[in-house]
PDB file of C-alpha atoms in Angstrom:
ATOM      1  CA  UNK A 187      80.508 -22.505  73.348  1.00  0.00           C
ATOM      2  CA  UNK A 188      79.506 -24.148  76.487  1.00  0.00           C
ATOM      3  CA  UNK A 189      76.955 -22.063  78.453  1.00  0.00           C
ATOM      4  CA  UNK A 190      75.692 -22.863  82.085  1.00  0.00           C
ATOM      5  CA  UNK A 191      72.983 -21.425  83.609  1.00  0.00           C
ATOM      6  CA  UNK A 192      71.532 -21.601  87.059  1.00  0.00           C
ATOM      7  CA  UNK A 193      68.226 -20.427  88.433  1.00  0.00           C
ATOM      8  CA  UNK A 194      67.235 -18.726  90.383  1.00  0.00           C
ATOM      9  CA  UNK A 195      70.714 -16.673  91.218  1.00  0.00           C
ATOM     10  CA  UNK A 196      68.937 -15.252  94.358  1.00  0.00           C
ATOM     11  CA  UNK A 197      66.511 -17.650  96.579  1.00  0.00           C
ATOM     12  CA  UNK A 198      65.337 -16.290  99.957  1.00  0.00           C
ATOM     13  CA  UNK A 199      63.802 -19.160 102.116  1.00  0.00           C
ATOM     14  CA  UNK A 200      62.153 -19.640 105.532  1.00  0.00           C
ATOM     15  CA  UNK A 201      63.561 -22.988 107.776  1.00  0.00           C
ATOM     16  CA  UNK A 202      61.388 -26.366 107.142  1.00  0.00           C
ATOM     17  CA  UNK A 203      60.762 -25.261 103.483  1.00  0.00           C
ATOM     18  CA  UNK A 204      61.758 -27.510 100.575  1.00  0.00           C
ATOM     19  CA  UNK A 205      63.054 -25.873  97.028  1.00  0.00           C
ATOM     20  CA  UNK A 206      64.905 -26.702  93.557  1.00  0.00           C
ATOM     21  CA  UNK A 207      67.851 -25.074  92.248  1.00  0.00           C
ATOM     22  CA  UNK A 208      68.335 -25.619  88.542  1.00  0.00           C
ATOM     23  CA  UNK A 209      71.304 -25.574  86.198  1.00  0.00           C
ATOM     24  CA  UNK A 210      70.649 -25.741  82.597  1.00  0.00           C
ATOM     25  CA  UNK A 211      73.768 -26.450  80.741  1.00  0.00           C
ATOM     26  CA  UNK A 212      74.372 -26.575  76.523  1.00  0.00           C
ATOM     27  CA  UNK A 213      76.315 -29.401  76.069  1.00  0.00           C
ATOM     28  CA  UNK A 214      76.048 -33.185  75.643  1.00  0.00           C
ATOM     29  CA  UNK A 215      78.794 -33.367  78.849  1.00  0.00           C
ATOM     30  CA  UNK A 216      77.745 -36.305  81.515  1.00  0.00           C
ATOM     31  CA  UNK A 217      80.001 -34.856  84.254  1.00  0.00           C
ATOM     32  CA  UNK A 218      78.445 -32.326  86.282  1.00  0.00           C
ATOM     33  CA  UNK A 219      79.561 -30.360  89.435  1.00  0.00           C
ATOM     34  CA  UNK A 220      78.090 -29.158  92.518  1.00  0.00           C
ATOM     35  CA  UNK A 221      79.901 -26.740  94.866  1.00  0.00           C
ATOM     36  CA  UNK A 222      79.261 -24.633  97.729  1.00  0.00           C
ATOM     37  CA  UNK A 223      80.506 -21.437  98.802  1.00  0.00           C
ATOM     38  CA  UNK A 224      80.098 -19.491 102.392  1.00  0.00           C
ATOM     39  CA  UNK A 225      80.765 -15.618 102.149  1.00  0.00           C
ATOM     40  CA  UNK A 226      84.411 -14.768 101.932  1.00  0.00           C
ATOM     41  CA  UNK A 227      85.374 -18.754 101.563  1.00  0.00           C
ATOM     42  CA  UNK A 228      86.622 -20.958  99.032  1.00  0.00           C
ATOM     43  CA  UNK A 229      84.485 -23.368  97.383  1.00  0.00           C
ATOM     44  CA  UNK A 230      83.522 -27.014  98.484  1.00  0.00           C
ATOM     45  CA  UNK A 231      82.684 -29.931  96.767  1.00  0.00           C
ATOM     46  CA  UNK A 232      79.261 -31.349  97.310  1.00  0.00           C
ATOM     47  CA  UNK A 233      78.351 -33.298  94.887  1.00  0.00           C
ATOM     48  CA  UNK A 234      80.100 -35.223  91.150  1.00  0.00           C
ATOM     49  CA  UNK A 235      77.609 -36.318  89.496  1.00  0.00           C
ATOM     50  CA  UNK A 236      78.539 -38.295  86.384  1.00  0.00           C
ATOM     51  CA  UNK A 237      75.877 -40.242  84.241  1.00  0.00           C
ATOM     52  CA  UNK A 238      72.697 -40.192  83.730  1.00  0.00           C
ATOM     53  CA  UNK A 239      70.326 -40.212  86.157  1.00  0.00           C
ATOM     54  CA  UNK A 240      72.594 -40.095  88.819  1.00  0.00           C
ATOM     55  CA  UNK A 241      71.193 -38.921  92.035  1.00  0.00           C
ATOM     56  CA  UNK A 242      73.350 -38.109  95.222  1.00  0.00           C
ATOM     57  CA  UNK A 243      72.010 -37.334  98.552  1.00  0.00           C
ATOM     58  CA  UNK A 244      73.509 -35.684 101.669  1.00  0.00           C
ATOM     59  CA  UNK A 245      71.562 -34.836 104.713  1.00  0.00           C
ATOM     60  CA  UNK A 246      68.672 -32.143 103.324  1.00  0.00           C
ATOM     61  CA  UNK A 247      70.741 -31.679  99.995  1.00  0.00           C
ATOM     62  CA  UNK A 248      69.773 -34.250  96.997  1.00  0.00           C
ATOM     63  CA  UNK A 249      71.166 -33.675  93.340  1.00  0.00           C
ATOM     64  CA  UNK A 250      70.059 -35.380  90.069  1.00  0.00           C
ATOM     65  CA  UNK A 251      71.211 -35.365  86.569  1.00  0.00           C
ATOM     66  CA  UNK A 252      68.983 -35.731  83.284  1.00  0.00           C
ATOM     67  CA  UNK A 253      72.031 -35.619  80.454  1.00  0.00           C
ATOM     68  CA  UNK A 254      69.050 -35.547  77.975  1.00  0.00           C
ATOM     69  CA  UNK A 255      67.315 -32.611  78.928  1.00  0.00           C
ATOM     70  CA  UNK A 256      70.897 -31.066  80.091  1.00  0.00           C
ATOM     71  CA  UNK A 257      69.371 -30.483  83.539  1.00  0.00           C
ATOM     72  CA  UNK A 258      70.700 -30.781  87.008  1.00  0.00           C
ATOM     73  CA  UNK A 259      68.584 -30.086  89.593  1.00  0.00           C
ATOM     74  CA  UNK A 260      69.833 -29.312  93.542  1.00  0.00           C
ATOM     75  CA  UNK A 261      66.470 -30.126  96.091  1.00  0.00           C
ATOM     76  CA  UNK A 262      66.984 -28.754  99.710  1.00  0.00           C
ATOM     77  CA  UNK A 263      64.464 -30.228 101.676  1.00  0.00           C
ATOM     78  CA  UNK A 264      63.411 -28.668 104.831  1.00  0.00           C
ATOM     79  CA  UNK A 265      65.789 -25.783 104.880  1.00  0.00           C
ATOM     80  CA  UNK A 266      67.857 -24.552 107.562  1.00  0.00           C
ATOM     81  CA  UNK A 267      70.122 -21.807 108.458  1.00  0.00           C
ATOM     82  CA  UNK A 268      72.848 -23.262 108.006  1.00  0.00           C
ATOM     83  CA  UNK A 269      72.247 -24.475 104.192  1.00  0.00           C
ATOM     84  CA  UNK A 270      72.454 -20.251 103.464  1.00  0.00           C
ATOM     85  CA  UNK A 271      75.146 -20.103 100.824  1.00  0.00           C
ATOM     86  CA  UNK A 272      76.257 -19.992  97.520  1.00  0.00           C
ATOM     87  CA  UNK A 273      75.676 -22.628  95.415  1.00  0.00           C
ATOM     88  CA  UNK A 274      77.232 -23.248  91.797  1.00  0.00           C
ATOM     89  CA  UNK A 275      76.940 -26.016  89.238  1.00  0.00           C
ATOM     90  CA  UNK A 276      79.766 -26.702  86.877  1.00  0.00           C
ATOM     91  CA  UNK A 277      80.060 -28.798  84.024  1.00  0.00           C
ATOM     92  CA  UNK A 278      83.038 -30.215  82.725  1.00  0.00           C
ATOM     93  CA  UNK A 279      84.026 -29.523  79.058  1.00  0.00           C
ATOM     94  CA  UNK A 280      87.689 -31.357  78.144  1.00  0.00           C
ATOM     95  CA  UNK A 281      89.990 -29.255  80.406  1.00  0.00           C
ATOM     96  CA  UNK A 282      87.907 -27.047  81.382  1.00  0.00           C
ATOM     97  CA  UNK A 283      85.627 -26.723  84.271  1.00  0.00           C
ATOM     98  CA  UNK A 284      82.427 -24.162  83.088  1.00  0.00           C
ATOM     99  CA  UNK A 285      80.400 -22.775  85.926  1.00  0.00           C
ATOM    100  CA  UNK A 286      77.025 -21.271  86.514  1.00  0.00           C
ATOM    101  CA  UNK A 287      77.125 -17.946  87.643  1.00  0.00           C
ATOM    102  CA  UNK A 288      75.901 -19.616  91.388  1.00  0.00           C
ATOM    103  CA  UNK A 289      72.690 -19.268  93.268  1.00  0.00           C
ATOM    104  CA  UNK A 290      72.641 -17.169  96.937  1.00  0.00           C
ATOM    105  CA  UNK A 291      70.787 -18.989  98.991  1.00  0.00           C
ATOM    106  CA  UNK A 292      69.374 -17.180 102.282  1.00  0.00           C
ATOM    107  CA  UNK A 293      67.439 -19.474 104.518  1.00  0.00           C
ATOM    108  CA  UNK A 294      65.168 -17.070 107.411  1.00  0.00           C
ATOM    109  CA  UNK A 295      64.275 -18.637 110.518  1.00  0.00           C
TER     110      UNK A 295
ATOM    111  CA  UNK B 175      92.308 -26.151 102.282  1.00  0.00           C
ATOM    112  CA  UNK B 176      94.989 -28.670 103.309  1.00  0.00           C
ATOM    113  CA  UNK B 177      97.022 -29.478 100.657  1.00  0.00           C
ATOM    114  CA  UNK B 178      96.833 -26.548  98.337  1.00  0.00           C
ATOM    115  CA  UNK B 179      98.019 -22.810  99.545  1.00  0.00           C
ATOM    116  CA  UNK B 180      97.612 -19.484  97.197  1.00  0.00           C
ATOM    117  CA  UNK B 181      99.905 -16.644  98.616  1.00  0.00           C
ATOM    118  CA  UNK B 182      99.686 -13.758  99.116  1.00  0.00           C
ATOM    119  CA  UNK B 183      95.790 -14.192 100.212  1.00  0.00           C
ATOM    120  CA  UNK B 184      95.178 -10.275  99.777  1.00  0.00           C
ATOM    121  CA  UNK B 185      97.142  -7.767  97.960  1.00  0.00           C
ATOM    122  CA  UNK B 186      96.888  -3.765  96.220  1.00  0.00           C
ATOM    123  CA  UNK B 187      98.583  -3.039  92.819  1.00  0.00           C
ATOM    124  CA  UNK B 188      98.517   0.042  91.075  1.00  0.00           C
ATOM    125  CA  UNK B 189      97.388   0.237  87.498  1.00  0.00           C
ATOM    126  CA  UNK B 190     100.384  -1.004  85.010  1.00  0.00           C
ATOM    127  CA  UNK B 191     102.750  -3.036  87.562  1.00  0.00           C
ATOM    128  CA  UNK B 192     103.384  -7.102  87.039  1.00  0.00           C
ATOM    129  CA  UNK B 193     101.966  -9.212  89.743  1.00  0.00           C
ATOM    130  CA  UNK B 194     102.320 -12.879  90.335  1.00  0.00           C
ATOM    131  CA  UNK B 195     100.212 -15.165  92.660  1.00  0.00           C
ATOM    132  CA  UNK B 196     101.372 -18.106  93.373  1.00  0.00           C
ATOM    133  CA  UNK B 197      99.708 -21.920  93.927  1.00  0.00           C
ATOM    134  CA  UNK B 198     101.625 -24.014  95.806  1.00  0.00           C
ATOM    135  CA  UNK B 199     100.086 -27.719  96.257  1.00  0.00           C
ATOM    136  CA  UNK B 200     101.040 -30.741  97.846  1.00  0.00           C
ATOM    137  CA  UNK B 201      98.942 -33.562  96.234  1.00  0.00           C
ATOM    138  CA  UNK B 202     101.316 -34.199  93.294  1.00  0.00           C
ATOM    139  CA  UNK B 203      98.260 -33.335  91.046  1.00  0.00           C
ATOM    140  CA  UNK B 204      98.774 -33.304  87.700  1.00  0.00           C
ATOM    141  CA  UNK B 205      96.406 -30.943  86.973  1.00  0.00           C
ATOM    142  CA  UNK B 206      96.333 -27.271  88.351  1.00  0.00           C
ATOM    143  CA  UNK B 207      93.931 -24.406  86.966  1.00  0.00           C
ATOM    144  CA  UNK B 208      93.406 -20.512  87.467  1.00  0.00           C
ATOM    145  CA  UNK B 209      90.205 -18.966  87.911  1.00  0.00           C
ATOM    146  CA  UNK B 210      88.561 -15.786  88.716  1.00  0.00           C
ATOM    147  CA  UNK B 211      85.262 -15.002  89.971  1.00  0.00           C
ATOM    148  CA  UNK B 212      83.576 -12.065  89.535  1.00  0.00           C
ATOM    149  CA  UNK B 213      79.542 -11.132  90.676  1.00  0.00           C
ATOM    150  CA  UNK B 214      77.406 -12.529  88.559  1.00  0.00           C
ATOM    151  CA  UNK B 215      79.795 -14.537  86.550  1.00  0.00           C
ATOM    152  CA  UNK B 216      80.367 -17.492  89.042  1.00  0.00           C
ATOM    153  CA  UNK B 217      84.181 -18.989  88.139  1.00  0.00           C
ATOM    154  CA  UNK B 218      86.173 -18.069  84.618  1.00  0.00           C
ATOM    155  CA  UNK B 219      88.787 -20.302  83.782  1.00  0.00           C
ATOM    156  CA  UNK B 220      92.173 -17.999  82.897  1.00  0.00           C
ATOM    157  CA  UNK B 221      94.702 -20.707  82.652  1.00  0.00           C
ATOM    158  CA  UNK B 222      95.125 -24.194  83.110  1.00  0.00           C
ATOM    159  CA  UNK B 223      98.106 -26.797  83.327  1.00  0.00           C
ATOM    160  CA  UNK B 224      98.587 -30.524  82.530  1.00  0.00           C
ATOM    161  CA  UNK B 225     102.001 -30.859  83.662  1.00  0.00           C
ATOM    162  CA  UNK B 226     105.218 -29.706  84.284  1.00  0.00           C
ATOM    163  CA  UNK B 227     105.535 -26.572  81.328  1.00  0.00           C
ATOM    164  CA  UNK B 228     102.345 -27.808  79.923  1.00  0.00           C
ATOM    165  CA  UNK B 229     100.185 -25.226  80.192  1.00  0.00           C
ATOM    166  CA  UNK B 230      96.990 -23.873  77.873  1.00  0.00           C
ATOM    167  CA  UNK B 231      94.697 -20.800  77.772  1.00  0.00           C
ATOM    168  CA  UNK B 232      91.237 -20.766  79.161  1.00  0.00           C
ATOM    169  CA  UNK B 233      88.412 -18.554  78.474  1.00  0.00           C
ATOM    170  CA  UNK B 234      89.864 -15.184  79.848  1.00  0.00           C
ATOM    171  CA  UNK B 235      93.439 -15.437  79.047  1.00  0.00           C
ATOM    172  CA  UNK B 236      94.463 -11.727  77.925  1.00  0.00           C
ATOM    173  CA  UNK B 237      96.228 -10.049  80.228  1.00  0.00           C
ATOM    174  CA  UNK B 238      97.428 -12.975  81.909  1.00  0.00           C
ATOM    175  CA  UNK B 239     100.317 -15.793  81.316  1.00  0.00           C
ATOM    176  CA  UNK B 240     101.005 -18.569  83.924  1.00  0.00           C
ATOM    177  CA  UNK B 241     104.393 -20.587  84.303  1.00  0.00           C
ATOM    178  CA  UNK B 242     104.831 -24.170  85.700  1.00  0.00           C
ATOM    179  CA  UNK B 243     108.156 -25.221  86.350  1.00  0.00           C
ATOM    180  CA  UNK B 244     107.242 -27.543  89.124  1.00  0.00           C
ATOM    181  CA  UNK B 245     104.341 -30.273  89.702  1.00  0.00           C
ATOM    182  CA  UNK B 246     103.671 -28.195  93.157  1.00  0.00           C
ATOM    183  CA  UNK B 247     103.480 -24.598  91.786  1.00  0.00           C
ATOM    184  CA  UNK B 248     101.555 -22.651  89.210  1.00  0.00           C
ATOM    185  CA  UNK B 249     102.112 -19.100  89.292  1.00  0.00           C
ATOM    186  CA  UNK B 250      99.680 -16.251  87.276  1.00  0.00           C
ATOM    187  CA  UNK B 251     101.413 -13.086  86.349  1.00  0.00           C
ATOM    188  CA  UNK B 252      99.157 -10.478  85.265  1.00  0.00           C
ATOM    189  CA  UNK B 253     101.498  -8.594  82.950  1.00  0.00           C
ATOM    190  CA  UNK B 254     100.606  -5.278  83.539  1.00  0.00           C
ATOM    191  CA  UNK B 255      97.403  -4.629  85.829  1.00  0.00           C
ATOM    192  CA  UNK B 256      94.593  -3.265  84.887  1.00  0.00           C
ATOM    193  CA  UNK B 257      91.132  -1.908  86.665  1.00  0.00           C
ATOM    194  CA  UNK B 258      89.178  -4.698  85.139  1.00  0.00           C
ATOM    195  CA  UNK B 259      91.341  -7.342  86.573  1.00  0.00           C
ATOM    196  CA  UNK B 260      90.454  -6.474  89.948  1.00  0.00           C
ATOM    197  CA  UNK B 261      89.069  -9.509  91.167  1.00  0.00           C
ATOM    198  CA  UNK B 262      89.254 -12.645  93.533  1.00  0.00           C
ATOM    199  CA  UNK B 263      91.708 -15.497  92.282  1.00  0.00           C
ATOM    200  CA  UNK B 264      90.935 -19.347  92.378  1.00  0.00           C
ATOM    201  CA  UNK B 265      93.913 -21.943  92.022  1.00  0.00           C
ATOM    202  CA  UNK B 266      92.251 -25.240  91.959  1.00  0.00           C
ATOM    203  CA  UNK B 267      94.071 -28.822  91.528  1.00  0.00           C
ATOM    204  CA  UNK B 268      92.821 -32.085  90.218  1.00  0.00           C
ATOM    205  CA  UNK B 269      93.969 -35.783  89.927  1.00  0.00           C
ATOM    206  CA  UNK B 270      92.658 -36.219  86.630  1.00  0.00           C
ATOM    207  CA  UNK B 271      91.011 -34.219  83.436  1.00  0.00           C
ATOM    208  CA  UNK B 272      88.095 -36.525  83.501  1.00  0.00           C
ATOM    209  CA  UNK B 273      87.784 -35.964  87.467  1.00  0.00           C
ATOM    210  CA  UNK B 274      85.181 -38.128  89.421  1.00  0.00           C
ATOM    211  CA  UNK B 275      86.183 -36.162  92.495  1.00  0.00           C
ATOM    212  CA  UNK B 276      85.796 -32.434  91.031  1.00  0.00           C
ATOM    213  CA  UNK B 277      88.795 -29.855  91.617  1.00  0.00           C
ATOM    214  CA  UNK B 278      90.178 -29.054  95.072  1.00  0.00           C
ATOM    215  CA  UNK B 279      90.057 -25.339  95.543  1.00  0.00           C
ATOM    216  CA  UNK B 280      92.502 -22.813  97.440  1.00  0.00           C
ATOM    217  CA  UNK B 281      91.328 -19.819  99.698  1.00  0.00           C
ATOM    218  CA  UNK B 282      91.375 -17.032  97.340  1.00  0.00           C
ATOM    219  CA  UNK B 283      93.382 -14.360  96.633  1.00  0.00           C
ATOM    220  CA  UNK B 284      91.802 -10.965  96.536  1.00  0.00           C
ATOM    221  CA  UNK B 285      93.288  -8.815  93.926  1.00  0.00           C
ATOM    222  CA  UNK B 286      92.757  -5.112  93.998  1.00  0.00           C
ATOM    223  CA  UNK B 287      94.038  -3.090  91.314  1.00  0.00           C
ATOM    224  CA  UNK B 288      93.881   0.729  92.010  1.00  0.00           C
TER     225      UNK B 288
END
């Protein structure tokens, strides 16, 4: 069974600080998802990522995928407030889309 | 989002009445999906469709069937509600299975079950 994990599910930040979110994921799938989530909203999609090695950037958010090590990684550079959200990875297993249980992400002036 | 509505957005069942939500979209996408998400256990997929009366279980199917009769809607009927079905509801749509744009989601419905 496919398993996804993400870590850290709860990451408290201060502005201008740079951190990794990471999602772990069990099997040898190349397509990986990243979404975003603001309180009481649907979810928005930020990044596909599908091969690997692939790396996406967009302004102070920059994802990679290692399909090897079945890692994606999500690096915020210099945070701000306006990156606070949830964030979930999802990986895409024949029909159906399996998703990390997302990462709150609180950024402090 | 523009292009895909879920109705109603909020709604209050008692224990052991039918309810239906309904996805409505607009895209023509073949594929439409079902998901709940619950603290701590980010999206679960309950059903999914492929086309019109093509439809499969996901990974939380009991208690739940889902009807297409229509590209544009996808409707989840919890059969009888329970407590543990309380929850907030996710249609989502995409062009493709193997998507390279990810699924388009809908606002939510929130499902209380009392």
């Amino acid at each position: 069974e496919l398993k996804v994990e993400q870590n850290p599910l709860f990451l408290s930040m201060q502005e201008g600080k740079n951190y990794t979110i990471y999602c772990n994921y069990s099997t040898t799938s190349d397509r990986l998802y990243w979404y975003r989530q603001d309180p009481g909203k649907s979810l928005e999609s930020l990044f596909v990522l599908l091969s690997n090695g692939a790396v996406k950037q967009e302004g102070r958010l920059m994802a990679s995928l290692d399909t090897k090590a079945r890692l994606s990684t999500l690096h915020i550079t210099a945070a701000v407030h306006d990156l606070s959200a949830t964030y979930f990875c999802a990986v895409d297993d024949n029909y159906d889309m399996r998703f990390g249980a997302g990462t709150r992400l609180t950024v402090k002036p | 989002d523009a292009g895909i509505t879920q109705s109603p957005r909020h709604k209050v069942t008692e224990t052991g009445t039918p309810v239906t939500l309904r996805c409505h979209q607009t895209e023509n996408h073949r594929y439409m999906y079902w998901y709940r998400q619950d603290p701590g256990h980010g999206l679960r997929l309950i059903h999914y469709s492929y086309g019109v009366k093509d439809t499969d279980k996901g990974e939380v199917s009991d208690g739940y069937s889902v009807s297409r009769s229509k590209t544009e809607d996808f409707l989840l009927t919890l059969e009888s509600a329970t407590s543990s079905q309380t929850s907030v509801y996710f249609c989502a749509i995409s062009e493709g299975q193997a998507t390279f744009y990810g699924y388009t989601f809908g606002s939510g419905t929130r499902l209380t079950v009392v």
